[in-house]
Amino acid sequence: MNEPKQPSAVSPSPDRPEWDRYSGVLRIFVMCNALLAFALELAMLVFVAWWALELDLEGWWARLLIALVAVGALVVLWGAFASPKARLPLPVWGTLAVKAVAFGAGTLALWGLGLPAAAIAFAVVAIANTAVATYVRRPR
């Protein structure tokens, strides 16, 4: 009689979060890194919208339109290619390239707002977070 196969605890699954492969303190670390990733993604969108709303343009409607288009484009880009449940999954290098473009936009937005120290801090944290996420999501 064939018994149903149990999913391996070490194989990645699109239906389960990456921290399910870990236990103890490492599991908490991976969960916190995932929470930080979500916060960075939201911050990136806020920074780009903030930058667009601060542009030196006549009329608030033009700034609002630019903010909506820029944030919408980043949301579509991220959801299609960079999220853990991306509609069009890319190889690791492709996902990293999309994340570099998106987080780069957030970094440049902060720089454009005249906040270079915040831009550098955001970039460093985003790079570290992405490196950890990429490492823990790797197939074993």
CSV table of C-alpha atoms in Angstrom, one decimal:
chain,number,residue,atom,x,y,z
A,1,MET,CA,0.0,0.0,0.0
A,2,ASN,CA,1.4,3.4,-0.9
A,3,GLU,CA,1.6,5.9,1.9
A,4,PRO,CA,1.2,9.6,1.0
A,5,LYS,CA,4.5,11.4,0.8
A,6,GLN,CA,5.2,13.8,3.6
A,7,PRO,CA,6.8,17.1,2.4
A,8,SER,CA,10.4,17.4,3.4
A,9,ALA,CA,11.1,19.8,6.2
A,10,VAL,CA,14.1,21.2,4.2
A,11,SER,CA,12.6,21.6,0.8
A,12,PRO,CA,11.1,25.0,0.0
A,13,SER,CA,7.4,25.1,-0.8
A,14,PRO,CA,5.5,28.0,-2.3
A,15,ASP,CA,2.7,27.4,0.1
A,16,ARG,CA,4.8,27.6,3.3
A,17,PRO,CA,6.8,30.5,4.6
A,18,GLU,CA,10.6,30.1,4.7
A,19,TRP,CA,10.8,30.1,8.5
A,20,ASP,CA,9.0,26.7,8.5
A,21,ARG,CA,12.3,25.1,7.6
A,22,TYR,CA,13.9,26.4,10.8
A,23,SER,CA,13.5,26.0,14.5
A,24,GLY,CA,14.4,27.8,17.7
A,25,VAL,CA,16.2,31.1,17.6
A,26,LEU,CA,17.0,30.7,13.9
A,27,ARG,CA,13.3,30.5,13.2
A,28,ILE,CA,12.6,33.7,15.1
A,29,PHE,CA,15.5,35.4,13.3
A,30,VAL,CA,14.1,34.4,9.9
A,31,MET,CA,10.6,35.5,10.9
A,32,CYS,CA,12.0,38.9,12.0
A,33,ASN,CA,13.9,39.2,8.7
A,34,ALA,CA,10.6,38.6,6.8
A,35,LEU,CA,8.9,41.2,8.9
A,36,LEU,CA,11.7,43.7,8.2
A,37,ALA,CA,11.5,42.8,4.4
A,38,PHE,CA,7.8,43.8,4.5
A,39,ALA,CA,8.5,47.0,6.3
A,40,LEU,CA,11.3,47.9,3.8
A,41,GLU,CA,8.9,47.2,0.9
A,42,LEU,CA,6.3,49.5,2.4
A,43,ALA,CA,8.9,52.2,3.2
A,44,MET,CA,10.2,52.0,-0.4
A,45,LEU,CA,6.7,52.8,-1.7
A,46,VAL,CA,6.2,55.6,0.8
A,47,PHE,CA,9.6,57.2,-0.1
A,48,VAL,CA,8.8,57.2,-3.8
A,49,ALA,CA,5.4,58.7,-3.2
A,50,TRP,CA,6.8,61.3,-0.9
A,51,TRP,CA,9.5,62.2,-3.5
A,52,ALA,CA,6.9,62.6,-6.2
A,53,LEU,CA,4.6,64.7,-4.0
A,54,GLU,CA,7.5,67.0,-3.3
A,55,LEU,CA,8.4,67.6,-7.0
A,56,ASP,CA,8.6,71.3,-8.1
A,57,LEU,CA,5.6,71.1,-10.4
A,58,GLU,CA,2.6,73.4,-10.9
A,59,GLY,CA,-0.5,71.9,-9.6
A,60,TRP,CA,-0.9,69.2,-7.0
A,61,TRP,CA,-2.7,66.9,-9.5
A,62,ALA,CA,0.5,66.5,-11.6
A,63,ARG,CA,2.5,65.5,-8.5
A,64,LEU,CA,-0.3,63.1,-7.3
A,65,LEU,CA,-0.5,61.5,-10.8
A,66,ILE,CA,3.3,60.9,-10.8
A,67,ALA,CA,3.1,59.5,-7.3
A,68,LEU,CA,0.3,57.1,-8.2
A,69,VAL,CA,2.0,56.0,-11.4
A,70,ALA,CA,5.4,55.5,-9.8
A,71,VAL,CA,4.0,53.6,-6.8
A,72,GLY,CA,1.7,51.6,-9.0
A,73,ALA,CA,4.5,50.6,-11.3
A,74,LEU,CA,6.6,49.5,-8.3
A,75,VAL,CA,3.7,47.5,-6.9
A,76,VAL,CA,3.1,45.7,-10.2
A,77,LEU,CA,6.9,45.1,-10.7
A,78,TRP,CA,7.3,43.7,-7.2
A,79,GLY,CA,4.1,41.5,-7.3
A,80,ALA,CA,5.0,40.1,-10.7
A,81,PHE,CA,8.6,39.3,-10.2
A,82,ALA,CA,10.0,39.9,-6.6
A,83,SER,CA,7.5,38.7,-4.1
A,84,PRO,CA,7.8,35.3,-2.5
A,85,LYS,CA,4.6,34.3,-4.4
A,86,ALA,CA,5.4,36.1,-7.6
A,87,ARG,CA,3.1,35.6,-10.5
A,88,LEU,CA,6.1,35.3,-12.9
A,89,PRO,CA,8.9,33.8,-10.8
A,90,LEU,CA,12.4,34.6,-12.1
A,91,PRO,CA,15.7,32.9,-11.4
A,92,VAL,CA,17.5,34.2,-8.3
A,93,TRP,CA,19.6,36.7,-10.3
A,94,GLY,CA,16.4,38.1,-11.9
A,95,THR,CA,14.6,38.5,-8.6
A,96,LEU,CA,17.7,40.2,-7.2
A,97,ALA,CA,17.8,42.6,-10.2
A,98,VAL,CA,14.1,43.5,-9.7
A,99,LYS,CA,14.7,44.1,-6.0
A,100,ALA,CA,17.8,46.2,-6.8
A,101,VAL,CA,15.7,48.4,-9.1
A,102,ALA,CA,12.8,48.8,-6.6
A,103,PHE,CA,15.0,49.4,-3.6
A,104,GLY,CA,17.2,51.6,-5.7
A,105,ALA,CA,14.1,53.7,-6.5
A,106,GLY,CA,13.4,54.1,-2.8
A,107,THR,CA,17.1,55.0,-2.1
A,108,LEU,CA,17.1,57.6,-4.9
A,109,ALA,CA,13.8,59.0,-3.7
A,110,LEU,CA,15.3,59.6,-0.3
A,111,TRP,CA,18.4,61.1,-1.8
A,112,GLY,CA,16.3,63.4,-4.0
A,113,LEU,CA,14.4,64.6,-0.9
A,114,GLY,CA,17.8,65.8,0.5
A,115,LEU,CA,18.2,62.9,3.0
A,116,PRO,CA,21.5,61.3,1.9
A,117,ALA,CA,22.2,59.7,5.3
A,118,ALA,CA,18.7,58.1,5.3
A,119,ALA,CA,19.2,57.0,1.7
A,120,ILE,CA,22.5,55.2,2.6
A,121,ALA,CA,21.0,53.6,5.7
A,122,PHE,CA,18.0,52.4,3.8
A,123,ALA,CA,20.2,50.9,1.0
A,124,VAL,CA,22.4,49.2,3.5
A,125,VAL,CA,19.5,47.7,5.5
A,126,ALA,CA,17.7,46.6,2.2
A,127,ILE,CA,20.9,44.9,0.9
A,128,ALA,CA,21.5,43.1,4.2
A,129,ASN,CA,17.8,42.0,4.4
A,130,THR,CA,17.8,40.8,0.8
A,131,ALA,CA,21.0,38.9,1.3
A,132,VAL,CA,19.6,37.1,4.3
A,133,ALA,CA,16.2,36.4,2.6
A,134,THR,CA,18.0,35.0,-0.4
A,135,TYR,CA,20.1,32.8,1.7
A,136,VAL,CA,17.3,31.3,3.8
A,137,ARG,CA,15.1,30.7,0.7
A,138,ARG,CA,17.8,28.8,-1.2
A,139,PRO,CA,17.0,25.2,-2.0
A,140,ARG,CA,18.8,22.7,0.1
